[in-house]
Amino acid sequence: MTSSAQPSTTLTVTPCTDRERWDASVKELGGHPLQLWGWGELKSAHRWSAERVLVSDASGTTVGACQLLTRTLPGPLGGFVYAPRGPVVARDERDPDLPAAVPAPGEVAEAVATWVHGSRKAVAVSIEPDEDAGTFSLGEKWREAKTLVLPARTLILDLRKSEDELLADMSKKHRQYIRKSGREETMEIRPVETLAQLDECLEVYRETSERADFGLHEDSYYHDAFTMLGDDAPVWAAYVEGKPVAFLYMAKSDRTAFELYGGMDETGQRLRANYALKWHVIRHMKSIGIERYDFGGLINDGVTTFKTGFASHENLLAGSWDRPGPGYKIWTEGLPLAKKIVRTLRRG
């Protein structure tokens, strides 16, 4: 790690150690919640290290930001450096026919990667930008990663649309189930406000994982996400007779809401509580001014079938890209530890 600024051709990369300044910068730039300070703090408590860098142009204006998570690797490989849904890049909202006022996203990514490779041994700098496929152009030094951490295929709702427009874009079955489950007099949807209430949701999550056969973190991980992200990691649950039957664990920035985890028990399944719950959260995010609701990825399972009924479209993001360093060939050609780390990332 280094604390000194290093210039790119036209951009300067400078570490940021001030949480307030960092989160303000990410939110002002329209960044993803996985780029917020709290997400890096969570990962730092669970076998990673986190650092944050701001990217400025020649005038000193902040035009990009990137939270970097590093996993130490054995011997000469150094570390694997990963930017979940980063880097964050300034958006030019002016007339597209005018000269560009901000650097291209690829320039910001290259400046960050050059800074990393100039400051330590890294087998790769891996980025997964929160940008549409085809809009994030990178230079010849970059390689498309063989394995994604976060799915590039997802569903993102435009919450600037009206509720009627969002409903009209759903499948007929989803509209029916939302209305029916929302009328259940025995069910109440409300925020989860304490760790004790979160533990009740985690019981539901364990039941869901056993039914759907997927792995979970230890409870402390979800507790840490709840406390370290604070208001940026809200949880809602559908309750019947005072007990949660379904829950939805979110992360949010000023622009984007992102689904982290969710599940339901047998009662929740019978009442189709997940339909009313998800629509409740979507409406809440819209009401506080968030523009995008990201369903957290589509991976061709039963949950994906449920998600895709909420809209008539899908989204494809830029995917995962590596800027190789020394040892990259070893890393990509079957190093067992690499595969294990990627699996760990996916579970995260």
mmCIF file of C-alpha atoms in Angstrom:
data_model
loop_
_atom_site.group_PDB
_atom_site.id
_atom_site.type_symbol
_atom_site.label_atom_id
_atom_site.label_comp_id
_atom_site.label_asym_id
_atom_site.label_seq_id
_atom_site.Cartn_x
_atom_site.Cartn_y
_atom_site.Cartn_z
ATOM 1 C CA MET A 1 0.000 0.000 0.000
ATOM 2 C CA THR A 2 1.178 3.512 -0.708
ATOM 3 C CA SER A 3 -0.011 6.872 0.517
ATOM 4 C CA SER A 4 1.453 9.059 -2.216
ATOM 5 C CA ALA A 5 -0.390 10.275 -5.290
ATOM 6 C CA GLN A 6 0.777 8.960 -8.650
ATOM 7 C CA PRO A 7 -0.170 10.660 -11.930
ATOM 8 C CA SER A 8 -1.517 9.005 -15.080
ATOM 9 C CA THR A 9 -1.085 10.747 -18.438
ATOM 10 C CA THR A 10 -3.833 13.236 -17.631
ATOM 11 C CA LEU A 11 -5.295 11.869 -14.407
ATOM 12 C CA THR A 12 -4.023 11.747 -10.831
ATOM 13 C CA VAL A 13 -4.799 8.876 -8.454
ATOM 14 C CA THR A 14 -4.794 9.676 -4.738
ATOM 15 C CA PRO A 15 -5.651 7.413 -1.778
ATOM 16 C CA CYS A 16 -8.599 8.477 0.366
ATOM 17 C CA THR A 17 -8.711 7.612 4.082
ATOM 18 C CA ASP A 18 -11.641 9.817 5.082
ATOM 19 C CA ARG A 19 -14.908 7.858 5.249
ATOM 20 C CA GLU A 20 -17.161 10.901 5.006
ATOM 21 C CA ARG A 21 -15.320 12.289 2.003
ATOM 22 C CA TRP A 22 -15.238 8.878 0.341
ATOM 23 C CA ASP A 23 -18.935 8.108 0.641
ATOM 24 C CA ALA A 24 -19.849 11.634 -0.430
ATOM 25 C CA SER A 25 -17.666 11.256 -3.538
ATOM 26 C CA VAL A 26 -19.105 7.845 -4.479
ATOM 27 C CA LYS A 27 -22.664 9.078 -4.065
ATOM 28 C CA GLU A 28 -22.058 12.327 -5.945
ATOM 29 C CA LEU A 29 -20.575 10.330 -8.829
ATOM 30 C CA GLY A 30 -23.617 8.036 -8.893
ATOM 31 C CA GLY A 31 -21.659 5.035 -7.663
ATOM 32 C CA HIS A 32 -22.802 1.568 -6.667
ATOM 33 C CA PRO A 33 -23.369 0.630 -2.979
ATOM 34 C CA LEU A 34 -20.618 -2.013 -3.166
ATOM 35 C CA GLN A 35 -18.229 0.909 -3.621
ATOM 36 C CA LEU A 36 -19.263 2.519 -0.328
ATOM 37 C CA TRP A 37 -16.863 2.573 2.612
ATOM 38 C CA GLY A 38 -18.974 0.199 4.696
ATOM 39 C CA TRP A 39 -18.739 -2.600 2.119
ATOM 40 C CA GLY A 40 -14.958 -2.383 2.186
ATOM 41 C CA GLU A 41 -15.040 -2.344 5.986
ATOM 42 C CA LEU A 42 -17.152 -5.507 5.918
ATOM 43 C CA LYS A 43 -14.727 -7.279 3.596
ATOM 44 C CA SER A 44 -11.762 -6.107 5.678
ATOM 45 C CA ALA A 45 -13.296 -7.881 8.665
ATOM 46 C CA HIS A 46 -13.499 -11.099 6.646
ATOM 47 C CA ARG A 47 -10.073 -11.916 5.178
ATOM 48 C CA TRP A 48 -9.673 -9.015 2.726
ATOM 49 C CA SER A 49 -8.101 -5.582 2.918
ATOM 50 C CA ALA A 50 -9.688 -2.470 1.450
ATOM 51 C CA GLU A 51 -8.312 0.779 0.113
ATOM 52 C CA ARG A 52 -9.946 3.636 -1.742
ATOM 53 C CA VAL A 53 -8.557 5.967 -4.383
ATOM 54 C CA LEU A 54 -9.946 9.134 -5.935
ATOM 55 C CA VAL A 55 -9.141 10.054 -9.522
ATOM 56 C CA SER A 56 -8.893 13.721 -10.486
ATOM 57 C CA ASP A 57 -8.276 15.560 -13.754
ATOM 58 C CA ALA A 58 -5.764 18.313 -14.431
ATOM 59 C CA SER A 59 -8.035 20.906 -12.827
ATOM 60 C CA GLY A 60 -8.249 18.898 -9.616
ATOM 61 C CA THR A 61 -11.874 17.877 -10.189
ATOM 62 C CA THR A 62 -12.769 14.393 -8.939
ATOM 63 C CA VAL A 63 -13.791 12.393 -12.000
ATOM 64 C CA GLY A 64 -13.615 8.863 -10.609
ATOM 65 C CA ALA A 65 -13.324 6.704 -7.524
ATOM 66 C CA CYS A 66 -12.454 3.084 -6.929
ATOM 67 C CA GLN A 67 -12.665 0.924 -3.823
ATOM 68 C CA LEU A 68 -10.152 -1.891 -4.152
ATOM 69 C CA LEU A 69 -10.343 -5.150 -2.218
ATOM 70 C CA THR A 70 -7.124 -7.147 -1.956
ATOM 71 C CA ARG A 71 -6.694 -10.814 -1.109
ATOM 72 C CA THR A 72 -3.115 -11.790 -0.274
ATOM 73 C CA LEU A 73 -1.783 -14.689 -2.363
ATOM 74 C CA PRO A 74 1.196 -16.945 -1.660
ATOM 75 C CA GLY A 75 4.757 -16.281 -2.745
ATOM 76 C CA PRO A 76 5.532 -14.127 -5.777
ATOM 77 C CA LEU A 77 1.884 -13.686 -6.809
ATOM 78 C CA GLY A 78 1.439 -10.886 -4.298
ATOM 79 C CA GLY A 79 -2.285 -10.243 -4.239
ATOM 80 C CA PHE A 80 -5.524 -10.307 -6.190
ATOM 81 C CA VAL A 81 -7.039 -6.809 -6.392
ATOM 82 C CA TYR A 82 -10.753 -6.559 -7.094
ATOM 83 C CA ALA A 83 -13.139 -3.628 -7.586
ATOM 84 C CA PRO A 84 -16.762 -4.751 -7.091
ATOM 85 C CA ARG A 85 -18.940 -2.669 -9.424
ATOM 86 C CA GLY A 86 -16.078 -0.262 -9.881
ATOM 87 C CA PRO A 87 -14.493 1.995 -10.809
ATOM 88 C CA VAL A 88 -17.064 4.734 -10.325
ATOM 89 C CA VAL A 89 -16.823 7.252 -13.141
ATOM 90 C CA ALA A 90 -18.249 10.763 -13.498
ATOM 91 C CA ARG A 91 -21.143 11.023 -15.923
ATOM 92 C CA ASP A 92 -21.397 13.793 -18.492
ATOM 93 C CA GLU A 93 -25.061 14.817 -18.659
ATOM 94 C CA ARG A 94 -24.470 17.572 -21.199
ATOM 95 C CA ASP A 95 -25.362 17.627 -24.887
ATOM 96 C CA PRO A 96 -23.676 14.525 -26.376
ATOM 97 C CA ASP A 97 -22.641 16.553 -29.435
ATOM 98 C CA LEU A 98 -20.404 18.771 -27.307
ATOM 99 C CA PRO A 99 -16.804 17.801 -26.539
ATOM 100 C CA ALA A 100 -16.512 15.371 -23.634
ATOM 101 C CA ALA A 101 -16.158 17.111 -20.274
ATOM 102 C CA VAL A 102 -15.101 13.985 -18.369
ATOM 103 C CA PRO A 103 -12.563 11.260 -19.179
ATOM 104 C CA ALA A 104 -13.739 8.019 -20.713
ATOM 105 C CA PRO A 105 -14.445 5.281 -18.148
ATOM 106 C CA GLY A 106 -11.580 3.220 -19.566
ATOM 107 C CA GLU A 107 -9.147 6.043 -18.831
ATOM 108 C CA VAL A 108 -10.152 6.028 -15.175
ATOM 109 C CA ALA A 109 -9.804 2.233 -15.002
ATOM 110 C CA GLU A 110 -6.361 2.382 -16.622
ATOM 111 C CA ALA A 111 -5.194 5.104 -14.218
ATOM 112 C CA VAL A 112 -6.296 3.031 -11.217
ATOM 113 C CA ALA A 113 -4.709 -0.180 -12.532
ATOM 114 C CA THR A 114 -1.438 1.602 -13.319
ATOM 115 C CA TRP A 115 -1.407 3.011 -9.784
ATOM 116 C CA VAL A 116 -1.959 -0.445 -8.272
ATOM 117 C CA HIS A 117 0.702 -2.191 -10.366
ATOM 118 C CA GLY A 118 3.125 0.609 -9.592
ATOM 119 C CA SER A 119 2.679 0.273 -5.850
ATOM 120 C CA ARG A 120 2.718 -3.485 -5.145
ATOM 121 C CA LYS A 121 2.787 -7.001 -6.595
ATOM 122 C CA ALA A 122 -0.635 -7.875 -7.951
ATOM 123 C CA VAL A 123 -1.426 -10.893 -10.086
ATOM 124 C CA ALA A 124 -4.334 -8.914 -11.520
ATOM 125 C CA VAL A 125 -6.458 -5.833 -11.058
ATOM 126 C CA SER A 126 -9.982 -7.067 -11.711
ATOM 127 C CA ILE A 127 -12.861 -4.656 -12.311
ATOM 128 C CA GLU A 128 -16.584 -5.239 -12.748
ATOM 129 C CA PRO A 129 -18.002 -1.826 -13.717
ATOM 130 C CA ASP A 130 -21.612 -0.907 -13.076
ATOM 131 C CA GLU A 131 -21.921 0.098 -16.725
ATOM 132 C CA ASP A 132 -23.817 -1.344 -19.674
ATOM 133 C CA ALA A 133 -22.039 -3.821 -21.933
ATOM 134 C CA GLY A 134 -20.399 -2.110 -24.871
ATOM 135 C CA THR A 135 -20.059 1.253 -23.111
ATOM 136 C CA PHE A 136 -16.869 0.550 -21.146
ATOM 137 C CA SER A 137 -13.957 0.539 -23.578
ATOM 138 C CA LEU A 138 -10.578 -0.622 -22.277
ATOM 139 C CA GLY A 139 -7.089 -0.629 -23.724
ATOM 140 C CA GLU A 140 -5.108 -3.539 -25.124
ATOM 141 C CA LYS A 141 -3.531 -4.366 -21.748
ATOM 142 C CA TRP A 142 -6.868 -5.600 -20.395
ATOM 143 C CA ARG A 143 -8.229 -9.145 -20.671
ATOM 144 C CA GLU A 144 -11.788 -10.373 -20.291
ATOM 145 C CA ALA A 145 -11.795 -12.448 -17.102
ATOM 146 C CA LYS A 146 -12.483 -16.142 -17.467
ATOM 147 C CA THR A 147 -14.668 -16.199 -14.358
ATOM 148 C CA LEU A 148 -17.135 -13.548 -13.225
ATOM 149 C CA VAL A 149 -17.547 -12.714 -9.555
ATOM 150 C CA LEU A 150 -20.816 -10.802 -9.937
ATOM 151 C CA PRO A 151 -23.140 -11.805 -12.803
ATOM 152 C CA ALA A 152 -23.070 -9.470 -15.786
ATOM 153 C CA ARG A 153 -26.606 -10.502 -16.700
ATOM 154 C CA THR A 154 -29.125 -8.868 -14.399
ATOM 155 C CA LEU A 155 -32.397 -6.957 -14.246
ATOM 156 C CA ILE A 156 -32.383 -3.256 -13.416
ATOM 157 C CA LEU A 157 -35.620 -1.334 -12.990
ATOM 158 C CA ASP A 158 -35.738 2.351 -13.907
ATOM 159 C CA LEU A 159 -37.390 3.812 -10.820
ATOM 160 C CA ARG A 160 -37.890 7.135 -12.566
ATOM 161 C CA LYS A 161 -40.898 5.475 -14.183
ATOM 162 C CA SER A 162 -44.281 5.695 -12.481
ATOM 163 C CA GLU A 163 -45.605 2.826 -10.359
ATOM 164 C CA ASP A 164 -48.254 2.184 -12.997
ATOM 165 C CA GLU A 165 -45.549 1.902 -15.662
ATOM 166 C CA LEU A 166 -43.511 -0.495 -13.533
ATOM 167 C CA LEU A 167 -46.570 -2.661 -12.882
ATOM 168 C CA ALA A 168 -47.540 -2.654 -16.560
ATOM 169 C CA ASP A 169 -44.106 -3.998 -17.487
ATOM 170 C CA MET A 170 -44.467 -7.015 -15.169
ATOM 171 C CA SER A 171 -45.965 -10.337 -16.104
ATOM 172 C CA LYS A 172 -49.691 -10.654 -15.488
ATOM 173 C CA LYS A 173 -49.037 -13.380 -12.914
ATOM 174 C CA HIS A 174 -46.664 -11.153 -10.952
ATOM 175 C CA ARG A 175 -49.228 -8.328 -10.827
ATOM 176 C CA GLN A 176 -51.850 -10.770 -9.574
ATOM 177 C CA TYR A 177 -49.587 -12.248 -6.903
ATOM 178 C CA ILE A 178 -48.453 -8.811 -5.712
ATOM 179 C CA ARG A 179 -52.037 -7.702 -5.235
ATOM 180 C CA LYS A 180 -53.143 -10.967 -3.664
ATOM 181 C CA SER A 181 -50.243 -11.315 -1.218
ATOM 182 C CA GLY A 182 -50.410 -7.613 -0.398
ATOM 183 C CA ARG A 183 -54.024 -8.072 0.741
ATOM 184 C CA GLU A 184 -53.140 -10.807 3.244
ATOM 185 C CA GLU A 185 -54.511 -9.488 6.531
ATOM 186 C CA THR A 186 -52.256 -11.794 8.528
ATOM 187 C CA MET A 187 -49.074 -10.413 6.965
ATOM 188 C CA GLU A 188 -47.236 -7.188 7.835
ATOM 189 C CA ILE A 189 -44.171 -5.796 6.046
ATOM 190 C CA ARG A 190 -41.789 -3.662 8.079
ATOM 191 C CA PRO A 191 -38.065 -2.808 8.405
ATOM 192 C CA VAL A 192 -35.705 -5.000 10.424
ATOM 193 C CA GLU A 193 -34.203 -2.683 13.015
ATOM 194 C CA THR A 194 -32.156 -4.801 15.446
ATOM 195 C CA LEU A 195 -29.660 -7.644 15.327
ATOM 196 C CA ALA A 196 -32.146 -9.825 17.211
ATOM 197 C CA GLN A 197 -34.693 -9.257 14.442
ATOM 198 C CA LEU A 198 -31.988 -9.953 11.852
ATOM 199 C CA ASP A 199 -31.242 -13.270 13.569
ATOM 200 C CA GLU A 200 -34.876 -14.253 13.054
ATOM 201 C CA CYS A 201 -34.447 -13.526 9.340
ATOM 202 C CA LEU A 202 -31.267 -15.602 9.260
ATOM 203 C CA GLU A 203 -33.272 -18.571 10.533
ATOM 204 C CA VAL A 204 -35.466 -18.124 7.462
ATOM 205 C CA TYR A 205 -32.321 -17.858 5.334
ATOM 206 C CA ARG A 206 -30.983 -21.155 6.666
ATOM 207 C CA GLU A 207 -34.249 -22.862 5.779
ATOM 208 C CA THR A 208 -34.065 -21.332 2.302
ATOM 209 C CA SER A 209 -30.459 -22.480 1.789
ATOM 210 C CA GLU A 210 -31.301 -26.042 2.770
ATOM 211 C CA ARG A 211 -34.244 -26.089 0.396
ATOM 212 C CA ALA A 212 -32.369 -24.487 -2.521
ATOM 213 C CA ASP A 213 -28.962 -26.057 -1.732
ATOM 214 C CA PHE A 214 -26.676 -23.029 -1.547
ATOM 215 C CA GLY A 215 -24.049 -22.059 1.011
ATOM 216 C CA LEU A 216 -24.165 -19.295 3.595
ATOM 217 C CA HIS A 217 -21.697 -17.104 5.447
ATOM 218 C CA GLU A 218 -21.477 -17.383 9.207
ATOM 219 C CA ASP A 219 -23.981 -15.185 11.044
ATOM 220 C CA SER A 220 -21.291 -12.674 12.031
ATOM 221 C CA TYR A 221 -20.865 -11.726 8.382
ATOM 222 C CA TYR A 222 -24.493 -10.645 8.034
ATOM 223 C CA HIS A 223 -24.314 -8.900 11.407
ATOM 224 C CA ASP A 224 -21.255 -6.956 10.243
ATOM 225 C CA ALA A 225 -22.940 -5.939 6.991
ATOM 226 C CA PHE A 226 -25.922 -4.686 8.992
ATOM 227 C CA THR A 227 -23.797 -2.582 11.353
ATOM 228 C CA MET A 228 -20.908 -1.506 9.109
ATOM 229 C CA LEU A 229 -23.103 -0.295 6.255
ATOM 230 C CA GLY A 230 -25.758 1.062 8.609
ATOM 231 C CA ASP A 231 -28.547 2.844 6.770
ATOM 232 C CA ASP A 232 -26.990 1.772 3.471
ATOM 233 C CA ALA A 233 -27.836 -1.899 4.208
ATOM 234 C CA PRO A 234 -31.577 -1.886 4.981
ATOM 235 C CA VAL A 235 -33.481 -5.118 5.593
ATOM 236 C CA TRP A 236 -37.228 -5.645 5.290
ATOM 237 C CA ALA A 237 -39.266 -8.643 6.345
ATOM 238 C CA ALA A 238 -42.808 -9.912 5.935
ATOM 239 C CA TYR A 239 -44.188 -10.975 9.326
ATOM 240 C CA VAL A 240 -46.990 -13.354 10.228
ATOM 241 C CA GLU A 241 -47.965 -13.571 13.900
ATOM 242 C CA GLY A 242 -44.836 -11.638 14.822
ATOM 243 C CA LYS A 243 -42.391 -13.945 13.036
ATOM 244 C CA PRO A 244 -40.646 -13.261 9.700
ATOM 245 C CA VAL A 245 -41.745 -15.533 6.858
ATOM 246 C CA ALA A 246 -39.722 -13.739 4.148
ATOM 247 C CA PHE A 247 -36.946 -11.137 4.143
ATOM 248 C CA LEU A 248 -34.979 -9.004 1.691
ATOM 249 C CA TYR A 249 -31.500 -7.679 2.532
ATOM 250 C CA MET A 250 -30.455 -4.670 0.422
ATOM 251 C CA ALA A 251 -27.525 -2.343 -0.148
ATOM 252 C CA LYS A 252 -28.127 1.152 -1.458
ATOM 253 C CA SER A 253 -26.359 4.298 -2.571
ATOM 254 C CA ASP A 254 -28.000 7.542 -3.653
ATOM 255 C CA ARG A 255 -28.600 6.207 -7.179
ATOM 256 C CA THR A 256 -28.765 2.407 -6.974
ATOM 257 C CA ALA A 257 -30.482 -0.203 -4.808
ATOM 258 C CA PHE A 258 -28.921 -3.659 -4.988
ATOM 259 C CA GLU A 259 -30.298 -6.954 -3.696
ATOM 260 C CA LEU A 260 -27.850 -8.823 -1.493
ATOM 261 C CA TYR A 261 -29.748 -11.687 0.132
ATOM 262 C CA GLY A 262 -33.288 -12.923 0.621
ATOM 263 C CA GLY A 263 -35.364 -15.945 1.501
ATOM 264 C CA MET A 264 -38.667 -17.279 2.790
ATOM 265 C CA ASP A 265 -39.977 -20.200 4.786
ATOM 266 C CA GLU A 266 -42.891 -22.533 4.023
ATOM 267 C CA THR A 267 -45.482 -20.034 5.273
ATOM 268 C CA GLY A 268 -43.905 -17.339 3.120
ATOM 269 C CA GLN A 269 -44.080 -19.636 0.117
ATOM 270 C CA ARG A 270 -47.742 -20.414 0.728
ATOM 271 C CA LEU A 271 -48.622 -16.721 1.037
ATOM 272 C CA ARG A 272 -46.304 -15.740 -1.824
ATOM 273 C CA ALA A 273 -44.896 -13.182 0.576
ATOM 274 C CA ASN A 274 -41.859 -12.534 -1.624
ATOM 275 C CA TYR A 275 -44.047 -10.833 -4.255
ATOM 276 C CA ALA A 276 -45.571 -8.266 -1.909
ATOM 277 C CA LEU A 277 -42.261 -7.838 -0.064
ATOM 278 C CA LYS A 278 -40.207 -7.098 -3.154
ATOM 279 C CA TRP A 279 -42.793 -4.679 -4.520
ATOM 280 C CA HIS A 280 -42.888 -2.917 -1.145
ATOM 281 C CA VAL A 281 -39.101 -2.442 -1.203
ATOM 282 C CA ILE A 282 -39.122 -1.296 -4.844
ATOM 283 C CA ARG A 283 -41.746 1.328 -4.022
ATOM 284 C CA HIS A 284 -39.793 2.471 -0.969
ATOM 285 C CA MET A 285 -36.569 2.880 -2.947
ATOM 286 C CA LYS A 286 -38.451 4.880 -5.558
ATOM 287 C CA SER A 287 -39.993 7.081 -2.845
ATOM 288 C CA ILE A 288 -36.568 8.133 -1.488
ATOM 289 C CA GLY A 289 -35.278 9.137 -4.925
ATOM 290 C CA ILE A 290 -33.239 6.097 -5.956
ATOM 291 C CA GLU A 291 -33.193 5.729 -9.756
ATOM 292 C CA ARG A 292 -32.119 2.105 -10.292
ATOM 293 C CA TYR A 293 -33.198 -1.137 -8.647
ATOM 294 C CA ASP A 294 -30.775 -3.972 -9.419
ATOM 295 C CA PHE A 295 -32.046 -7.495 -8.742
ATOM 296 C CA GLY A 296 -28.490 -8.673 -8.063
ATOM 297 C CA GLY A 297 -27.944 -10.928 -11.056
ATOM 298 C CA LEU A 298 -29.673 -13.576 -13.167
ATOM 299 C CA ILE A 299 -28.048 -17.017 -13.136
ATOM 300 C CA ASN A 300 -30.642 -19.337 -14.721
ATOM 301 C CA ASP A 301 -32.169 -20.795 -11.560
ATOM 302 C CA GLY A 302 -35.614 -20.762 -9.988
ATOM 303 C CA VAL A 303 -34.952 -17.406 -8.366
ATOM 304 C CA THR A 304 -34.106 -15.993 -11.796
ATOM 305 C CA THR A 305 -37.497 -17.101 -13.105
ATOM 306 C CA PHE A 306 -39.112 -15.209 -10.233
ATOM 307 C CA LYS A 307 -37.021 -12.094 -10.833
ATOM 308 C CA THR A 308 -37.596 -11.879 -14.577
ATOM 309 C CA GLY A 309 -41.347 -11.626 -14.085
ATOM 310 C CA PHE A 310 -40.844 -8.116 -12.689
ATOM 311 C CA ALA A 311 -40.014 -6.648 -16.106
ATOM 312 C CA SER A 312 -40.104 -7.443 -19.816
ATOM 313 C CA HIS A 313 -36.384 -6.771 -20.302
ATOM 314 C CA GLU A 314 -33.002 -7.848 -18.989
ATOM 315 C CA ASN A 315 -29.748 -5.904 -18.592
ATOM 316 C CA LEU A 316 -26.221 -6.904 -19.533
ATOM 317 C CA LEU A 317 -23.412 -5.108 -17.744
ATOM 318 C CA ALA A 318 -19.804 -4.695 -18.852
ATOM 319 C CA GLY A 319 -18.635 -7.906 -17.176
ATOM 320 C CA SER A 320 -15.330 -8.685 -15.506
ATOM 321 C CA TRP A 321 -12.001 -7.427 -16.869
ATOM 322 C CA ASP A 322 -8.445 -8.076 -15.691
ATOM 323 C CA ARG A 323 -5.353 -5.923 -16.021
ATOM 324 C CA PRO A 324 -2.707 -8.685 -15.670
ATOM 325 C CA GLY A 325 0.385 -8.510 -13.533
ATOM 326 C CA PRO A 326 3.277 -10.947 -12.920
ATOM 327 C CA GLY A 327 1.994 -14.487 -12.410
ATOM 328 C CA TYR A 328 -1.267 -13.900 -14.256
ATOM 329 C CA LYS A 329 -0.865 -17.017 -16.393
ATOM 330 C CA ILE A 330 -0.446 -19.174 -13.293
ATOM 331 C CA TRP A 331 -3.512 -17.499 -11.792
ATOM 332 C CA THR A 332 -5.716 -18.108 -14.826
ATOM 333 C CA GLU A 333 -4.578 -21.619 -15.702
ATOM 334 C CA GLY A 334 -5.903 -23.566 -12.785
ATOM 335 C CA LEU A 335 -4.173 -22.484 -9.600
ATOM 336 C CA PRO A 336 -6.400 -24.213 -7.008
ATOM 337 C CA LEU A 337 -6.263 -21.249 -4.646
ATOM 338 C CA ALA A 338 -7.512 -18.947 -7.398
ATOM 339 C CA LYS A 339 -10.564 -21.102 -7.931
ATOM 340 C CA LYS A 340 -11.219 -21.233 -4.206
ATOM 341 C CA ILE A 341 -11.011 -17.451 -3.910
ATOM 342 C CA VAL A 342 -13.395 -16.933 -6.812
ATOM 343 C CA ARG A 343 -15.892 -19.262 -5.138
ATOM 344 C CA THR A 344 -15.497 -17.256 -1.932
ATOM 345 C CA LEU A 345 -16.111 -14.027 -3.845
ATOM 346 C CA ARG A 346 -19.280 -15.427 -5.345
ATOM 347 C CA ARG A 347 -20.626 -16.334 -1.923
ATOM 348 C CA GLY A 348 -19.885 -12.740 -0.873
#
